[in-house]
Short mmCIF file of C-alpha atoms and ligand atoms in Angstrom, two decimals:
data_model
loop_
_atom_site.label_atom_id
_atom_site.label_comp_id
_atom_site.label_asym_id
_atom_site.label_seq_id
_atom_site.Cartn_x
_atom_site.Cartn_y
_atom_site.Cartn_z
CA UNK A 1 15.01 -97.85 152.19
CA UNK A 2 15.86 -100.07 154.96
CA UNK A 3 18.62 -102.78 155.41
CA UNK A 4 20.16 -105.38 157.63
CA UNK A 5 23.78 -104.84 157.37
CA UNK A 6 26.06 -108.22 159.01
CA UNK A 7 29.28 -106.25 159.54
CA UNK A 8 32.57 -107.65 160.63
CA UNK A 9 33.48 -106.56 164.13
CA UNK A 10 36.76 -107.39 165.54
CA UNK A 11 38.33 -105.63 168.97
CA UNK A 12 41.79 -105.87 167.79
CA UNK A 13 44.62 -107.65 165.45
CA UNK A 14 44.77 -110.70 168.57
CA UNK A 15 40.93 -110.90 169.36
CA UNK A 16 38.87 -113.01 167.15
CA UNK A 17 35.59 -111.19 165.48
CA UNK A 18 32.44 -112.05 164.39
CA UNK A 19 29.75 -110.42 162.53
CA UNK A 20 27.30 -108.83 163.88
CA UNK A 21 23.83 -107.74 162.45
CA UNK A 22 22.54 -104.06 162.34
CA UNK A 23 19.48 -102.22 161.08
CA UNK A 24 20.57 -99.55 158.72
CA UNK A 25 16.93 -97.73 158.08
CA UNK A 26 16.19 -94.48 156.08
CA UNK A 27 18.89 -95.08 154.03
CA UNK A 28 18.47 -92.78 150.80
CA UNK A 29 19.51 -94.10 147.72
CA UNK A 30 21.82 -91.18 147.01
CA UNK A 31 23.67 -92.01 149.85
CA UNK A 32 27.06 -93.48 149.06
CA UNK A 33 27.72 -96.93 150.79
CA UNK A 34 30.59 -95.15 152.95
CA UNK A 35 27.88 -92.27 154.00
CA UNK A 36 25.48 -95.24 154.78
CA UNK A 37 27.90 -96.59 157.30
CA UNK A 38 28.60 -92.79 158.41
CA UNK A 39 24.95 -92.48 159.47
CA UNK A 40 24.84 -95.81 161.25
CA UNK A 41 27.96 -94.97 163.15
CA UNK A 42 26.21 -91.96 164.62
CA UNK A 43 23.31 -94.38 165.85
CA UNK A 44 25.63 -96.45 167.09
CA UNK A 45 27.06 -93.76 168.89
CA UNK A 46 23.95 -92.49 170.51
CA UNK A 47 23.11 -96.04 171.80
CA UNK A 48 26.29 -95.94 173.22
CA UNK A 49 27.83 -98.43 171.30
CA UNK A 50 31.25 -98.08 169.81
CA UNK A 51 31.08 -96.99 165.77
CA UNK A 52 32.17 -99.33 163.26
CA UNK A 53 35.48 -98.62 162.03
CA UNK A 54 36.74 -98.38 158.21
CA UNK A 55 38.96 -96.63 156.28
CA UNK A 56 38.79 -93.82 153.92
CA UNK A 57 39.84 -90.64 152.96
CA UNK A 58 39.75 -89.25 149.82
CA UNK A 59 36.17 -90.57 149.19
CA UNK A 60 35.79 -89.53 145.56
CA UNK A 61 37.90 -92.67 144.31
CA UNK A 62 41.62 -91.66 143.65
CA UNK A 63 43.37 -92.36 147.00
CA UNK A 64 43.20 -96.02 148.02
CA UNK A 65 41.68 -95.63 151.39
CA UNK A 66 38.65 -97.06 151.23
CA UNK A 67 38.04 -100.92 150.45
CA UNK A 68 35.65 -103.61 151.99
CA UNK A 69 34.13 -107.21 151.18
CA UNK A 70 30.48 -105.68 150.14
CA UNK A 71 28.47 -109.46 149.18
CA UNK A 72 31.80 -111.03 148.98
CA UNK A 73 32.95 -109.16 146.62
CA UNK A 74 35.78 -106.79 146.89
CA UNK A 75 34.32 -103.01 146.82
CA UNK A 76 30.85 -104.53 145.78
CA UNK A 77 28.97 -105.47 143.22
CA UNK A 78 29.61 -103.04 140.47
CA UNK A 79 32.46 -102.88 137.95
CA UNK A 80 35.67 -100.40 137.99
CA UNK A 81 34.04 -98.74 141.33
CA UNK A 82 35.83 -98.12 144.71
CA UNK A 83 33.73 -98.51 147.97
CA UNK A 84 33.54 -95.12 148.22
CA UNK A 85 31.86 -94.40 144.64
CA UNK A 86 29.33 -96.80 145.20
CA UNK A 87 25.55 -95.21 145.66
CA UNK A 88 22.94 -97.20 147.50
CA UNK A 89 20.83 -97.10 144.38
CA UNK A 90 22.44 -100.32 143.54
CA UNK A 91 20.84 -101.89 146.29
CA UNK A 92 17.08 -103.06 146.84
CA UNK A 93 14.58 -102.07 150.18
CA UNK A 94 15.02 -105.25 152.25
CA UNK A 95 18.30 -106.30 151.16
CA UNK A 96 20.75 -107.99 153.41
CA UNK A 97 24.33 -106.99 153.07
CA UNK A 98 27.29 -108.75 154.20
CA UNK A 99 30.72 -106.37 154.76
CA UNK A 100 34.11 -107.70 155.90
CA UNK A 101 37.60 -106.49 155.47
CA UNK A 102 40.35 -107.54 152.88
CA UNK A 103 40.82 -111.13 154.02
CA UNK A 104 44.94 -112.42 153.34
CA UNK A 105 47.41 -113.14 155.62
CA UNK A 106 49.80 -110.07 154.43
CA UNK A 107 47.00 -107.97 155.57
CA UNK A 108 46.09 -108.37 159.35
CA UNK A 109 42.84 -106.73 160.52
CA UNK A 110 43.69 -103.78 162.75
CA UNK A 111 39.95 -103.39 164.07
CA UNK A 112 36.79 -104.16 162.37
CA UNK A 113 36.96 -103.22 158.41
CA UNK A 114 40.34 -101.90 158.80
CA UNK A 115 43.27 -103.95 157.70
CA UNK A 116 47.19 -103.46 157.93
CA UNK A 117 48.14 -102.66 154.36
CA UNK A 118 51.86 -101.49 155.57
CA UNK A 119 53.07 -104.53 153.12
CA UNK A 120 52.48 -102.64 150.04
CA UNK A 121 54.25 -99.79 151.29
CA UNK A 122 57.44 -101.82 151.50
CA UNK A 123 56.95 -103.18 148.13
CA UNK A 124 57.09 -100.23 147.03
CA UNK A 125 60.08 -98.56 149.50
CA UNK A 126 61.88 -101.63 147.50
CA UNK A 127 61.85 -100.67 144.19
CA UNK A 128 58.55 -98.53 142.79
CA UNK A 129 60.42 -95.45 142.33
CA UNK A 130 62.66 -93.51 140.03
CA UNK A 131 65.96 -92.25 141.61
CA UNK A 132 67.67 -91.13 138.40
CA UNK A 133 67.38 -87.24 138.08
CA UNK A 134 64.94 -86.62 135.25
CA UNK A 135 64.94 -82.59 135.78
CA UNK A 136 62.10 -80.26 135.29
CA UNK A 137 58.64 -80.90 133.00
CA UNK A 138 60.71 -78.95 130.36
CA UNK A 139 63.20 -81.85 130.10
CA UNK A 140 60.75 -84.23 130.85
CA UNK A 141 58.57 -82.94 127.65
CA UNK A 142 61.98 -83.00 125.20
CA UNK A 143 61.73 -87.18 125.54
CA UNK A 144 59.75 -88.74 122.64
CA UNK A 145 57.53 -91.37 124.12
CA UNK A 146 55.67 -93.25 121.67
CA UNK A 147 52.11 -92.60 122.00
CA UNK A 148 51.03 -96.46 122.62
CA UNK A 149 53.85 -96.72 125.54
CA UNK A 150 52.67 -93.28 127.49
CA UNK A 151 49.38 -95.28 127.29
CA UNK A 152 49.93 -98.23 128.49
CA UNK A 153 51.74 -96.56 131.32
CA UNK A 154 49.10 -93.79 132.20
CA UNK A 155 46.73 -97.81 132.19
CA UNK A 156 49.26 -99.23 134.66
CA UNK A 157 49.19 -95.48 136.44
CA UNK A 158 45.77 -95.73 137.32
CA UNK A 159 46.70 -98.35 140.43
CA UNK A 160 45.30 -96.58 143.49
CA UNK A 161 47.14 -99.68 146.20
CA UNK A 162 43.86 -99.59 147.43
CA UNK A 163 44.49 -103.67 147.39
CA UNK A 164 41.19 -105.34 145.84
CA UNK A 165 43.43 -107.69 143.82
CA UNK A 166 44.95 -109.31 146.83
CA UNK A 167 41.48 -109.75 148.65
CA UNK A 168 40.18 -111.03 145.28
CA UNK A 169 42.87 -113.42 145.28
CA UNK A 170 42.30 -116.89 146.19
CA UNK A 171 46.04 -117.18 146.06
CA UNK A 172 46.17 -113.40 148.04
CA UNK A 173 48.27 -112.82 145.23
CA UNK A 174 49.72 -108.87 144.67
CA UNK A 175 50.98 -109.42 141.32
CA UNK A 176 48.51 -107.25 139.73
CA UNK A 177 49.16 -104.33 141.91
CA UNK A 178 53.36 -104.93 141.93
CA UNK A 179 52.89 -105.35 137.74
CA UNK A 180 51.24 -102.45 137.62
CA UNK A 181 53.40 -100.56 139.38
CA UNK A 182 56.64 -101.73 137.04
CA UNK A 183 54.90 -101.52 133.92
CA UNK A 184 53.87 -97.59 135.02
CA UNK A 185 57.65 -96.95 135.60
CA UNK A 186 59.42 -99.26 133.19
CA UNK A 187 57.19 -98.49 130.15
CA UNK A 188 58.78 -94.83 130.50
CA UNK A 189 62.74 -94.17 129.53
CA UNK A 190 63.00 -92.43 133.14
CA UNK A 191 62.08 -95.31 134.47
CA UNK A 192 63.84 -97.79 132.32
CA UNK A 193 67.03 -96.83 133.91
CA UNK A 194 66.68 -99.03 137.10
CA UNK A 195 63.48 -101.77 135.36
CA UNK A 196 66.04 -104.71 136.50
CA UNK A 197 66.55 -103.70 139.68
CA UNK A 198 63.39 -102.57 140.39
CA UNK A 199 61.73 -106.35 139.28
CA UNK A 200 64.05 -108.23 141.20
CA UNK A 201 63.52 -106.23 144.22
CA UNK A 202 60.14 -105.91 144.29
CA UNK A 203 59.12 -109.55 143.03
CA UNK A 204 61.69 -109.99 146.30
CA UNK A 205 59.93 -108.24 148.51
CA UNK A 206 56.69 -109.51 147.58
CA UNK A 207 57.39 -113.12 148.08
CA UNK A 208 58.75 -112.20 151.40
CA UNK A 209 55.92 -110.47 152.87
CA UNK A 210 53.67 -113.39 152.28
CA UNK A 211 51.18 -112.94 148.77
CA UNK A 212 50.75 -115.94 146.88
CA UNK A 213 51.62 -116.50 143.64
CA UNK A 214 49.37 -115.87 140.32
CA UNK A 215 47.42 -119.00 138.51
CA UNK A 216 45.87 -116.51 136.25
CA UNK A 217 42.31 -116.91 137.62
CA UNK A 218 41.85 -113.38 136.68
CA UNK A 219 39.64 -112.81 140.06
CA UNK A 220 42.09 -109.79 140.20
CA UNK A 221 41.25 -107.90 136.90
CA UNK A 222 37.15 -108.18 137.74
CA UNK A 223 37.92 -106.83 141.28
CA UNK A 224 40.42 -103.61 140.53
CA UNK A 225 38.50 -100.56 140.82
CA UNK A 226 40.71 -99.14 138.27
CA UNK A 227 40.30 -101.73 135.59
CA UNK A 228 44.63 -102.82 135.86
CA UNK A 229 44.64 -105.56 133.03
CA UNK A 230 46.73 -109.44 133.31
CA UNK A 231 49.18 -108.17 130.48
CA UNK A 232 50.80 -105.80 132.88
CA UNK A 233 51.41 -109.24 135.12
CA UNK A 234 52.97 -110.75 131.36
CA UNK A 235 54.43 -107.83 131.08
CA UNK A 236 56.25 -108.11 134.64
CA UNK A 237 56.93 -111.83 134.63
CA UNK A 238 58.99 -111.23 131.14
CA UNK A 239 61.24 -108.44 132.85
CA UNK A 240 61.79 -110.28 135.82
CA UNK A 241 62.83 -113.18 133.95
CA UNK A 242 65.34 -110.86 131.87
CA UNK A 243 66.32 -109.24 134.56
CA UNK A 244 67.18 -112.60 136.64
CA UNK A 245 68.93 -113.82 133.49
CA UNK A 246 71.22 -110.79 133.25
CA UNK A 247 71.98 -111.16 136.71
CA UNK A 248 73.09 -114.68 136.77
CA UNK A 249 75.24 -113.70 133.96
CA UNK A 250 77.16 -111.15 135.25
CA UNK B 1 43.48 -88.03 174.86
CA UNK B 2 42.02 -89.23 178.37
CA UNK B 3 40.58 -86.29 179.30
CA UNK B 4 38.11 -86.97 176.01
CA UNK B 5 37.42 -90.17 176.77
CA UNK B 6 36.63 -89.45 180.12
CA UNK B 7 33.77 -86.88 179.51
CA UNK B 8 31.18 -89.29 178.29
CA UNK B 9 28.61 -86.92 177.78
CA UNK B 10 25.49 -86.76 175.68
CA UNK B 11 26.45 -85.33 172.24
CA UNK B 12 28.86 -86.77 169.33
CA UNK B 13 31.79 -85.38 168.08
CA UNK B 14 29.66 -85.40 164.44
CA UNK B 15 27.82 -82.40 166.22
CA UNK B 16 30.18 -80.41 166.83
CA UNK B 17 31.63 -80.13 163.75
CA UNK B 18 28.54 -79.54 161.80
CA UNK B 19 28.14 -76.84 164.45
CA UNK B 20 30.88 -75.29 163.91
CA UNK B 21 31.24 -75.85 160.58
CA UNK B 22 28.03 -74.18 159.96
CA UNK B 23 28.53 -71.46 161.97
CA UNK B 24 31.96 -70.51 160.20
CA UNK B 25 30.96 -71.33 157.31
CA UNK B 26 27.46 -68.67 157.44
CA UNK B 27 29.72 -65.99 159.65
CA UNK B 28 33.22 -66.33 158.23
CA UNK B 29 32.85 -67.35 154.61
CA UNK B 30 33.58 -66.12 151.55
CA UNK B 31 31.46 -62.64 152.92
CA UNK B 32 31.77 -61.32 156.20
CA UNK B 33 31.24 -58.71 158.33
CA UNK B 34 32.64 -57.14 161.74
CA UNK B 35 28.85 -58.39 162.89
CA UNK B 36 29.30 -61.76 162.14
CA UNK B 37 32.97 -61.92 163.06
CA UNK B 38 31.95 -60.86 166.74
CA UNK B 39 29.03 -62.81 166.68
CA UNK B 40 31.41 -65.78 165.93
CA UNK B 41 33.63 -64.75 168.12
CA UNK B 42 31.22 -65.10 171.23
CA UNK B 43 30.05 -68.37 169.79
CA UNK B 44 32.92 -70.73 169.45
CA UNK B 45 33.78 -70.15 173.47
CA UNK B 46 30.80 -71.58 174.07
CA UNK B 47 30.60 -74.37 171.21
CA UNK B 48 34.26 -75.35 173.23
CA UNK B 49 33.01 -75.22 176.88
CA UNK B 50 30.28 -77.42 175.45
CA UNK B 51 32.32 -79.64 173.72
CA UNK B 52 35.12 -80.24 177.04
CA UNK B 53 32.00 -80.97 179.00
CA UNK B 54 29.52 -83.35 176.43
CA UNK B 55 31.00 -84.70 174.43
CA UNK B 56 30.74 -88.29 174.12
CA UNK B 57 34.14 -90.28 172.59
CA UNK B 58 33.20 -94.16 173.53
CA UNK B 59 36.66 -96.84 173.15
CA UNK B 60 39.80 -96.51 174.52
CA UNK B 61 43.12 -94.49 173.89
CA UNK B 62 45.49 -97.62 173.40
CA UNK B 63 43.73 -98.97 170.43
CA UNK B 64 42.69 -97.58 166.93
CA UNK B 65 40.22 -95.44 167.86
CA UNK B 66 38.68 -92.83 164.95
CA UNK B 67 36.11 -91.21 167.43
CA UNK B 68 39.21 -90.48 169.31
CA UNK B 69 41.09 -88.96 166.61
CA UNK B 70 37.89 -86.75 165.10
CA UNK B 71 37.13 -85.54 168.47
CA UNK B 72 41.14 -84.43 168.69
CA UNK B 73 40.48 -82.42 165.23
CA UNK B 74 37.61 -81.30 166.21
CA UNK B 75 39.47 -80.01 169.72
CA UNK B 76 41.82 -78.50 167.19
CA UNK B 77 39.37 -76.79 164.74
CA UNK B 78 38.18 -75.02 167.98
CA UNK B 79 40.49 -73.16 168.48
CA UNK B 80 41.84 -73.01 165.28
CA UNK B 81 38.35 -71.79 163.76
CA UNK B 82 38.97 -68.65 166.91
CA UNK B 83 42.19 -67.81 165.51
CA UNK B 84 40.64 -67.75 161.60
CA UNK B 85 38.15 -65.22 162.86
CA UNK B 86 40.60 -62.81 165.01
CA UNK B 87 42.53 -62.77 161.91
CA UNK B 88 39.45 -61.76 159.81
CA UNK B 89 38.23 -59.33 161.93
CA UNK B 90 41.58 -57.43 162.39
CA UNK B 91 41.82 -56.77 158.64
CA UNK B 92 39.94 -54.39 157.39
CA UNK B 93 40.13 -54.56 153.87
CA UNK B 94 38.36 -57.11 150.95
CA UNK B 95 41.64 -58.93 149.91
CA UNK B 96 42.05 -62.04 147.94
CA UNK B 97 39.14 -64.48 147.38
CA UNK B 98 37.25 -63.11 151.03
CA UNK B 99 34.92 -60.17 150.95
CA UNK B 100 34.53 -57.66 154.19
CA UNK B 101 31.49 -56.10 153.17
CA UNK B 102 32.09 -53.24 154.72
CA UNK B 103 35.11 -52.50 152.27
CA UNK B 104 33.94 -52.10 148.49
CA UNK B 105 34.05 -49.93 146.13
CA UNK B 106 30.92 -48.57 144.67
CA UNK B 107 30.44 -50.72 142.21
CA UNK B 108 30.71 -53.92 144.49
CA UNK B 109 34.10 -54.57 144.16
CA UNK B 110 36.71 -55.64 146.77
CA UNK B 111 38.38 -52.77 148.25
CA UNK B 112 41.66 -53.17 149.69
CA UNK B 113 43.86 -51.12 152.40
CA UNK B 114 47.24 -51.53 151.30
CA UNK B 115 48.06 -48.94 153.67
CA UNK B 116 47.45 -50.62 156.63
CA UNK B 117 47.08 -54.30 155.58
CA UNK B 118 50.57 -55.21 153.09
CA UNK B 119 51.25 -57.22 155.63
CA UNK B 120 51.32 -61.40 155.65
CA UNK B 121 49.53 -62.14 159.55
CA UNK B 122 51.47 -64.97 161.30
CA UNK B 123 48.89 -65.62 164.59
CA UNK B 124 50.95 -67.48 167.36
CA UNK B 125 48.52 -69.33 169.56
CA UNK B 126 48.90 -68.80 173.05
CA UNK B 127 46.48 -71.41 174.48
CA UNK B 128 42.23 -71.68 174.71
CA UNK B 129 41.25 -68.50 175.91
CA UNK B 130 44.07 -66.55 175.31
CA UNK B 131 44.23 -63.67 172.76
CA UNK B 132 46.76 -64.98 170.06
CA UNK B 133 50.29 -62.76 169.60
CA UNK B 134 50.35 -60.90 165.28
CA UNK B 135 53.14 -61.35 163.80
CA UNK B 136 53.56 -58.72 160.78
CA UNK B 137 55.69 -60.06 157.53
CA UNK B 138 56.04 -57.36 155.44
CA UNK B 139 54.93 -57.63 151.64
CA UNK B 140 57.39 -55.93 149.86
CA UNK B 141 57.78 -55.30 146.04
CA UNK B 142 60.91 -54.01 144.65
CA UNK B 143 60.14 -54.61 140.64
CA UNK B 144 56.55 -54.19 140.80
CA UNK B 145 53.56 -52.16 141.90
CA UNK B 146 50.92 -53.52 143.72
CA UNK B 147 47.50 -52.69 141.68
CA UNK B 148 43.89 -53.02 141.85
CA UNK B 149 43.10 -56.37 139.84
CA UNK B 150 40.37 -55.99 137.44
CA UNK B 151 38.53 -58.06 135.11
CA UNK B 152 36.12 -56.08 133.57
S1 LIG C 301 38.26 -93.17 149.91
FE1 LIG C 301 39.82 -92.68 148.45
S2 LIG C 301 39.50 -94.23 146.97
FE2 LIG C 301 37.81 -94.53 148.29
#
């Protein structure tokens, strides 16, 4: 089939972009959408025109990499799918597609479809780990866990950062992606150990780097590629609230 | 890095590392022989020299660049593909999960030379064009003997 792509192209963080419309023809519908853009690139290439650039790696949906605006949408049109799982079989001969990177402020555009995500990493470097020493999978497997809380936490687990919350976000919000995170942790006893710390800090950090605050729109939960539900945000806003209380008292 | 911006030639990095890839992965797969090992090792040489003369990497160094950075993996699986192939064509024995045809038993089976080849090879590179220095590690067992592993 043949498309007109608009893509997003943008020199650097301090130029301004624009998009910019390309023929994308002989695309086969088996293609995935991040193969599409592979083939273009090596027109693009050939015409002597610098490729478009985007991010990915692991390309089969587990690592976060991947991520753009397909039709204003974050990751496109279907449900629970990263960018990189999506087949051009969803889209029609003729169509017109529109891609841009994650739009928020917390997330500056490095160059075309590839944005700064370095915020999330500090979110977690304050507070989405477990420092206590939980020894070996033997010890590990000697811990009862009832069977609905190693659920709920494998749920929250599923978070691959890949951001589609905050770029859903009219807010730019990263509650569902920091709630995620805690609930994973906290909803295990390994984890429990440090859960006040761990919501003060990273609610902290956060705030600090910029993401707005949640007005449960829900935006988030339609966008995440991993189907992360609003109760793990519940679930975060009632620990941080325990945990500030706890800290006021003592 | 400026040296691959600067060649601006005619083919993309892309094409190179299909070509390569193919050719390692039809001469130096999962069954080889001392044919196909020399074969590949006349080839690559000449992929390179290609490559450091048309290849065509368009942007600059000082920004993100990911033609830039293929084309310096693609530098590196160069010579790192040569390397791969001395290695398989110095040991002359069917060990593990690769398969020199030459060395079989009867029944189609991977022979191995433990003889000559209980041995871990560390290559050092010594630079494009240069024949790479062997290191020998020694495999040794002190509570168990090595054996032929069978499934049948
Ligand atoms: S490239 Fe890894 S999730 Fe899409």
């Amino acid at each position: 089939m043949n498309l007109t792509l608009r893509v997003w192209r943008q020199k650097s963080a301090n130029t301004s972009g624009q998009f910019v419309e390309y023929k994308a023809t002989n695309v086969s519908t088996d293609m995935s959408f991040l193969e599409m853009l592979d083939v273009l690139n090596e027109d693009l290439i050939k015409r002597g025109e610098e490729q478009i650039a985007f991010d990915h790696d692991c390309r089969e949906g587990i690592c976060g990499m991947c991520g753009l605006v397909i039709n204003g949408k974050p990751h496109g049109p279907l449900g629970a799918t990263t960018t990189c799982q999506l087949h051009m079989r969803t889209f029609k001969d003729g169509d017109t597609i529109t891609i841009e990177p994650w739009r928020a402020s917390p997330f500056p555009v490095i160059k075309d479809l590839v944005v700064d995500r370095s915020a999330f990493d500090r979110i977690i470097q304050s507070g989405g780990y477990v420092s206590v020493g939980t020894g070996g999978a033997p010890d590990g497997n000697t811990i009862p866990i009832p069977k609905e809380d190693a659920d709920k936490a494998m749920d929250a687990a599923q978070c691959i950062g890949c951001g589609a919350c905050v770029a859903a976000c009219k807010n730019a919000s990263a509650m569902l992606f920091v709630a995620a995170k805690i609930s994973h942790l906290s909803l295990l006893p390994q984890g429990r150990v440090e859960q006040d710390m761990r919501a003060l800090n990273m609610v902290a950090k956060m705030d600090e780097e910029g993401f707005g605050n949640c007005t449960n729109t829900g935006s988030c939960e339609a966008a995440c590629p991993k189907e992360i539900t609003l109760d793990n945000i519940a679930r975060m806003n009632r620990q941080y609230m325990k945990a500030l209380f706890k800290s006021n008292l003592s | 890095m400026n040296k691959l911006l600067s060649i601006k030639g005619k083919r993309t990095v892309t094409d190179f590392h299909r070509e390569l890839g193919k050719l390692m992965w039809d001469n130096v797969g999962m069954g080889r022989t001392e044919a196909s090992l020399k074969q590949t090792l006349e080839r690559i040489p000449e992929i390179r020299s290609e490559f450091w003369e048309n290849v065509n990497v368009l942007g600059e160094g000082n920004d993100l660049n990911p033609a830039l950075e293929h084309a310096g993996r693609v530098a590196d699986f160069l010579d790192f593909g040569e390397l791969l192939t001395y290695d398989a064509l110095m040991r002359e024995e069917s060990c593990g999960g690769h398969f020199r045809e030459e060395y079989q038993t009867e029944d189609g089976e991977a022979l191995r030379n433990d003889e000559k080849f209980s041995h871990v090879s560390a290559w050092e590179f010594k630079g494009t064009d240069q024949y790479p220095e062997l290191n020998k590690e020694p495999l040794v067992y002190e509570e168990i003997k090595m054996s032929q592993r069978s499934y049948k």
